[in-house]
Amino acid sequence: MPRLKAVFSRKRDKERGAAGVLVAAMMLVLIGAGALAVDTGQIYAERAQLQNAADAGAMAAAQQCHKAGTCTVTQAKLWAEELSGPNSNDGATTVDSVDLSVPKQVTVVTSTRSGSNGFLTKLFANALNAPPVTVRAAATASMSPPGAGSGFPLAISNHCYNLSGAVATGQVQKISYKPGGTCTGPSGTQIPGGWGWLDQDSPCVAETQTGSNQMGSDPGNNPPSGCSTILTGWKTTIEAGGAVKVTFPIFDDATNQGQNGSFHIIGYATFKIWGWKFGNKHEYEFRNTKDDPGMTADLACNAGNDRCVIGQFVKFESIDSLGDSSGSDFGTDEIKLVK
């Protein structure tokens, strides 16, 4: 019996040893799995931050490149760096590269910045002697003319006025409607007045789309109804030293007149407004005579039934959705992420 007890005792000792090895092996597997899960989550979180930084950097660079008219890779990278860091939670972001090879697009690539290197040190996998990793993200922003929009219900002819000087120092001009006046479109069509009021979809707002004929409530002379609040706001902003920039739909052809008139919309241009005369009372006229601040005799609106708006066409960047990108380019572009 003592000999049998000794045999069983040795067997139990061996089983305990085997169980200990199995538990140790399982602990290593569990630690490895936990390290992988935690570090994978860390990498995904870091990549999300880098994507935010890349998105912000691409949008910033695209806006500034459009505003400047042209830009170099060095300039675009500096503009991207200004917003990429602040748009990641830890601010530890490097702009690796900026690509301008595709016209009217800016692609920004960001990566992790950790100390003096570009590696992300993993929290637990180091215990398994796993190397650090580099995490990157990329974003592309495009600059394209809008194909649709909504706003102040006035359309302007591209053949009657100079729309090409869309820069901050561009020509200050008087966009005027003169009863009986015309200008000639590319097909020889006589376009009455040079501008036209559009049918309103809501008070003082017309929705437009390029390639379509928008019905005009009047080909030019009568002021729009329901615009008192908007015009008062323009006046208040200008008197306070601010800038009023209004995006107008541009037409290249007009048919008929009055309630049956229509305008073929081809794009959008932004006008920095100095003054206007849409009527003969109150907020419907503002800074339109030669004695008003900044005005000259050449810019002043004529008396009587003549109507005008005074200012300059400027470059303008919108980050709001203005529809598809099918319009002609008159200096107003929609900046948006495309990938």
Coordinates of C-alpha atoms in Angstrom, one line a residue:
M1 CA 0.0 0.0 0.0
P2 CA 2.7 2.5 0.8
R3 CA 4.2 1.8 -2.6
L4 CA 0.9 2.4 -4.3
K5 CA 0.4 5.7 -2.5
A6 CA 3.8 6.8 -3.6
V7 CA 2.9 6.1 -7.3
F8 CA -0.4 8.1 -7.0
S9 CA 1.4 11.0 -5.3
R10 CA 4.0 11.2 -8.1
K11 CA 1.2 11.1 -10.7
R12 CA -0.6 14.0 -9.0
D13 CA 2.6 16.0 -8.9
K14 CA 3.0 15.5 -12.6
E15 CA -0.6 16.6 -13.3
R16 CA -0.1 19.7 -11.2
G17 CA 3.0 20.5 -13.2
A18 CA 1.2 20.0 -16.5
A19 CA -1.7 22.2 -15.3
G20 CA 0.8 24.9 -14.3
V21 CA 2.4 24.9 -17.8
L22 CA -1.1 25.0 -19.4
V23 CA -2.2 28.0 -17.2
A24 CA 1.0 29.8 -18.0
A25 CA 0.5 29.3 -21.7
M26 CA -3.1 30.4 -21.6
M27 CA -2.1 33.5 -19.7
L28 CA 0.4 34.4 -22.4
V29 CA -2.3 33.9 -25.0
L30 CA -4.7 36.1 -23.1
I31 CA -2.1 38.8 -22.5
G32 CA -1.3 38.8 -26.2
A33 CA -4.9 39.0 -27.2
G34 CA -5.5 41.8 -24.7
A35 CA -2.5 43.6 -26.0
L36 CA -3.7 43.2 -29.6
A37 CA -7.2 44.4 -28.7
V38 CA -6.0 47.5 -26.7
D39 CA -3.3 48.4 -29.3
T40 CA -5.6 47.9 -32.2
G41 CA -8.1 50.3 -30.5
Q42 CA -5.3 52.7 -29.9
I43 CA -4.4 52.6 -33.6
Y44 CA -8.0 53.1 -34.8
A45 CA -8.4 56.0 -32.4
E46 CA -5.2 57.6 -33.6
R47 CA -6.2 57.1 -37.2
A48 CA -9.5 58.8 -36.5
Q49 CA -7.7 61.8 -35.1
L50 CA -5.3 61.9 -38.1
Q51 CA -8.3 61.8 -40.5
N52 CA -9.8 64.8 -38.7
A53 CA -6.5 66.6 -39.1
A54 CA -6.2 65.6 -42.8
D55 CA -9.8 66.7 -43.6
A56 CA -9.2 70.1 -41.9
G57 CA -5.8 70.5 -43.6
A58 CA -7.1 69.7 -47.0
M59 CA -10.1 72.1 -46.7
A60 CA -7.9 74.9 -45.4
A61 CA -5.3 74.5 -48.2
A62 CA -8.0 74.3 -50.8
Q63 CA -9.7 77.5 -49.5
Q64 CA -6.5 79.4 -49.5
C65 CA -5.3 78.2 -52.9
H66 CA -8.6 79.3 -54.4
K67 CA -8.5 82.6 -52.7
A68 CA -4.9 83.3 -53.9
G69 CA -5.7 82.1 -57.4
T70 CA -2.7 79.8 -57.4
C71 CA -0.4 78.2 -54.8
T72 CA 2.7 76.1 -54.5
V73 CA 3.1 72.8 -52.6
T74 CA 5.1 74.6 -49.9
Q75 CA 2.4 77.2 -49.4
A76 CA -0.4 74.6 -49.4
K77 CA 1.5 72.6 -46.8
L78 CA 1.9 75.6 -44.5
W79 CA -1.8 76.3 -44.8
A80 CA -2.6 72.7 -44.1
E81 CA -0.3 72.6 -41.0
E82 CA -2.1 75.6 -39.5
L83 CA -5.3 73.6 -39.0
S84 CA -4.2 69.9 -39.0
G85 CA -2.7 70.0 -35.5
P86 CA -5.5 71.9 -33.8
N87 CA -8.1 69.5 -35.3
S88 CA -6.6 66.4 -33.6
N89 CA -7.2 65.9 -29.9
D90 CA -3.5 65.6 -28.9
G91 CA -2.2 68.1 -31.5
A92 CA 0.5 65.6 -32.3
T93 CA 0.1 65.5 -36.1
T94 CA 2.6 65.9 -38.9
V95 CA 1.6 66.9 -42.5
D96 CA 3.7 64.4 -44.5
S97 CA 2.8 65.6 -48.0
V98 CA 0.6 67.8 -50.1
D99 CA -0.3 66.9 -53.6
L100 CA -1.5 69.5 -56.2
S101 CA -1.1 67.4 -59.3
V102 CA -4.8 67.1 -60.0
P103 CA -6.3 70.4 -61.1
K104 CA -8.5 72.1 -58.5
Q105 CA -7.8 69.4 -55.9
V106 CA -5.6 69.3 -52.8
T107 CA -4.6 66.0 -51.2
V108 CA -3.1 66.1 -47.7
V109 CA -1.4 63.1 -45.9
T110 CA -1.0 63.3 -42.2
S111 CA 0.9 61.0 -39.8
T112 CA 1.5 60.5 -36.1
R113 CA 4.1 62.8 -34.4
S114 CA 5.6 61.1 -31.3
G115 CA 8.6 62.9 -29.9
S116 CA 11.2 63.3 -32.7
N117 CA 9.9 60.3 -34.8
G118 CA 6.7 59.4 -36.7
F119 CA 6.0 56.2 -34.8
L120 CA 3.1 55.3 -32.5
T121 CA 4.4 53.5 -29.5
K122 CA 1.9 50.7 -28.6
L123 CA 0.9 50.4 -24.9
F124 CA 1.1 46.6 -24.3
A125 CA 2.5 45.0 -27.4
N126 CA 6.0 46.3 -26.4
A127 CA 5.9 43.5 -23.8
L128 CA 5.9 41.1 -26.7
N129 CA 8.8 43.0 -28.3
A130 CA 6.5 44.2 -31.1
P131 CA 7.9 47.2 -33.1
P132 CA 6.2 50.6 -33.1
V133 CA 3.9 51.5 -36.1
T134 CA 3.4 54.5 -38.3
V135 CA -0.3 55.6 -38.7
R136 CA -1.4 57.8 -41.6
A137 CA -4.5 59.3 -43.1
A138 CA -5.3 61.2 -46.3
A139 CA -8.0 63.6 -47.4
T140 CA -8.7 65.3 -50.7
A141 CA -10.6 68.6 -51.1
S142 CA -11.9 69.9 -54.4
M143 CA -12.6 73.4 -55.7
S144 CA -15.5 73.5 -58.1
P145 CA -18.1 76.0 -59.3
P146 CA -21.6 75.3 -57.9
G147 CA -24.4 74.0 -60.1
A148 CA -27.3 75.1 -58.0
G149 CA -28.1 77.6 -55.2
S150 CA -30.6 79.7 -53.4
G151 CA -30.5 83.3 -52.4
F152 CA -31.3 86.9 -53.3
P153 CA -33.7 86.7 -56.3
L154 CA -31.7 88.7 -58.8
A155 CA -30.0 87.2 -61.9
I156 CA -27.2 89.1 -63.8
S157 CA -26.2 88.9 -67.4
N158 CA -22.7 87.6 -68.2
H159 CA -22.6 89.6 -71.5
C160 CA -23.5 93.0 -70.0
Y161 CA -20.9 93.2 -67.3
N162 CA -17.3 92.3 -66.5
L163 CA -17.4 89.1 -64.4
S164 CA -13.8 88.1 -65.0
G165 CA -12.2 90.4 -62.4
A166 CA -13.1 88.2 -59.4
V167 CA -10.3 89.4 -57.1
A168 CA -10.3 91.5 -54.0
T169 CA -8.8 94.5 -55.9
G170 CA -11.1 94.0 -58.9
Q171 CA -13.0 96.6 -60.8
V172 CA -15.7 98.5 -58.9
Q173 CA -18.6 98.7 -61.3
K174 CA -22.2 99.7 -61.5
I175 CA -24.6 96.8 -62.4
S176 CA -27.6 98.7 -63.7
Y177 CA -31.0 98.1 -65.2
K178 CA -32.1 100.8 -67.6
P179 CA -35.7 100.5 -69.0
G180 CA -35.4 99.9 -72.7
G181 CA -31.7 99.1 -72.6
T182 CA -30.3 95.8 -74.0
C183 CA -27.1 93.9 -74.5
T184 CA -26.4 91.2 -77.0
G185 CA -25.9 87.5 -76.2
P186 CA -23.7 85.1 -78.1
S187 CA -26.6 84.1 -80.4
G188 CA -27.5 87.7 -81.2
T189 CA -30.3 87.6 -78.6
Q190 CA -31.1 91.0 -77.2
I191 CA -31.1 90.7 -73.4
P192 CA -33.3 93.3 -71.8
G193 CA -31.9 95.4 -69.0
G194 CA -28.9 93.2 -68.2
W195 CA -30.5 91.7 -65.1
G196 CA -33.8 90.2 -64.1
W197 CA -35.8 89.5 -60.9
L198 CA -36.5 85.8 -60.4
D199 CA -39.6 84.1 -59.1
Q200 CA -39.3 83.7 -55.3
D201 CA -39.6 80.3 -53.6
S202 CA -39.7 82.0 -50.2
P203 CA -39.6 85.6 -49.2
C204 CA -36.7 87.2 -51.0
V205 CA -35.2 83.8 -51.9
A206 CA -35.0 82.2 -55.3
E207 CA -33.8 78.6 -55.9
T208 CA -31.8 78.2 -59.1
Q209 CA -30.0 75.6 -61.1
T210 CA -27.6 75.8 -64.0
G211 CA -28.8 74.6 -67.3
S212 CA -32.4 75.5 -66.5
N213 CA -34.7 78.4 -67.4
Q214 CA -35.8 80.2 -64.3
M215 CA -39.0 82.2 -64.6
G216 CA -38.6 85.9 -63.9
S217 CA -41.3 87.8 -62.0
D218 CA -40.2 91.0 -63.8
P219 CA -37.3 91.5 -66.3
G220 CA -35.8 94.2 -64.3
N221 CA -37.4 97.4 -62.9
N222 CA -39.7 96.6 -60.0
P223 CA -38.1 95.9 -56.6
P224 CA -38.6 92.4 -55.1
S225 CA -41.3 92.1 -52.4
G226 CA -40.4 90.8 -49.0
C227 CA -36.8 91.9 -49.1
S228 CA -36.9 94.7 -46.5
T229 CA -35.3 92.7 -43.7
I230 CA -32.4 91.5 -45.9
L231 CA -31.7 94.9 -47.4
T232 CA -31.8 96.5 -43.9
G233 CA -29.3 93.9 -42.8
W234 CA -27.0 94.7 -45.7
K235 CA -27.2 98.4 -44.8
T236 CA -26.4 97.7 -41.1
T237 CA -23.4 95.6 -42.0
I238 CA -21.9 98.1 -44.4
E239 CA -22.4 101.0 -42.0
A240 CA -20.6 99.0 -39.3
G241 CA -17.6 98.5 -41.6
G242 CA -18.4 95.0 -42.6
A243 CA -18.6 93.4 -46.0
V244 CA -21.7 92.2 -47.7
K245 CA -21.0 89.5 -50.3
V246 CA -23.9 88.1 -52.2
T247 CA -23.8 85.2 -54.7
F248 CA -26.0 86.0 -57.7
P249 CA -27.0 83.5 -60.4
I250 CA -25.6 84.4 -63.9
F251 CA -27.6 84.0 -67.1
D252 CA -26.5 84.0 -70.7
D253 CA -29.8 84.2 -72.4
A254 CA -33.3 85.6 -71.8
T255 CA -36.6 84.9 -73.5
N256 CA -39.9 87.0 -73.4
Q257 CA -40.6 89.5 -70.8
G258 CA -42.8 90.1 -67.7
Q259 CA -44.4 87.1 -66.0
N260 CA -43.5 84.9 -69.1
G261 CA -39.8 85.8 -69.1
S262 CA -37.2 83.2 -68.3
F263 CA -33.4 83.3 -67.8
H264 CA -30.9 80.5 -68.7
I265 CA -28.7 80.1 -65.7
I266 CA -25.1 79.1 -66.4
G267 CA -23.3 79.7 -63.1
Y268 CA -22.8 81.9 -60.0
A269 CA -20.7 85.0 -59.2
T270 CA -20.2 86.7 -55.9
F271 CA -20.6 90.5 -55.7
K272 CA -19.2 92.6 -52.8
I273 CA -21.9 95.2 -52.5
W274 CA -21.1 98.9 -51.9
G275 CA -24.6 100.4 -52.5
W276 CA -27.8 99.9 -54.4
K277 CA -31.0 101.4 -55.8
F278 CA -33.8 98.8 -56.2
G279 CA -36.5 101.4 -55.6
N280 CA -37.1 105.0 -54.5
K281 CA -37.6 104.7 -50.7
H282 CA -36.2 103.6 -47.4
E283 CA -34.0 100.4 -47.5
Y284 CA -34.5 99.9 -51.2
E285 CA -31.8 102.5 -51.9
F286 CA -28.5 103.0 -50.1
R287 CA -25.2 104.8 -51.0
N288 CA -26.0 105.2 -54.7
T289 CA -25.3 108.9 -55.3
K290 CA -22.0 110.6 -56.1
D291 CA -22.0 112.3 -52.7
D292 CA -22.2 109.0 -50.7
P293 CA -19.1 107.5 -49.1
G294 CA -16.8 105.8 -51.7
M295 CA -19.1 106.8 -54.6
T296 CA -18.2 108.8 -57.8
A297 CA -20.3 110.3 -60.5
D298 CA -19.5 107.3 -62.8
L299 CA -20.7 104.9 -60.1
A300 CA -23.8 106.8 -59.1
C301 CA -27.2 105.5 -60.1
N302 CA -29.2 107.7 -62.4
A303 CA -32.4 109.4 -61.1
G304 CA -35.9 108.3 -61.9
N305 CA -36.7 104.7 -62.7
D306 CA -33.2 103.5 -63.3
R307 CA -32.0 100.8 -60.9
C308 CA -28.5 99.6 -60.0
V309 CA -26.3 97.8 -57.6
I310 CA -22.7 99.0 -57.0
G311 CA -19.7 96.9 -56.0
Q312 CA -17.1 94.4 -57.3
F313 CA -17.1 90.8 -58.3
V314 CA -14.8 88.9 -55.9
K315 CA -13.5 85.4 -55.4
F316 CA -15.6 83.5 -52.9
E317 CA -15.3 80.1 -51.3
S318 CA -18.3 78.3 -49.8
I319 CA -18.1 75.1 -47.7
D320 CA -21.9 74.8 -47.8
S321 CA -23.4 72.4 -50.3
L322 CA -24.5 74.4 -53.4
G323 CA -25.5 71.4 -55.5
D324 CA -23.5 69.6 -58.2
S325 CA -20.5 71.1 -59.9
S326 CA -21.9 71.8 -63.3
G327 CA -21.7 75.6 -63.4
S328 CA -19.4 77.9 -65.3
D329 CA -16.5 79.3 -63.2
F330 CA -17.1 82.9 -62.3
G331 CA -14.8 82.9 -59.2
T332 CA -17.2 81.4 -56.8
D333 CA -16.3 77.8 -55.8
E334 CA -17.6 75.2 -53.4
I335 CA -14.9 73.7 -51.3
K336 CA -15.7 70.1 -50.3
L337 CA -14.1 66.8 -49.3
V338 CA -14.2 64.3 -52.1
K339 CA -12.3 61.5 -50.4

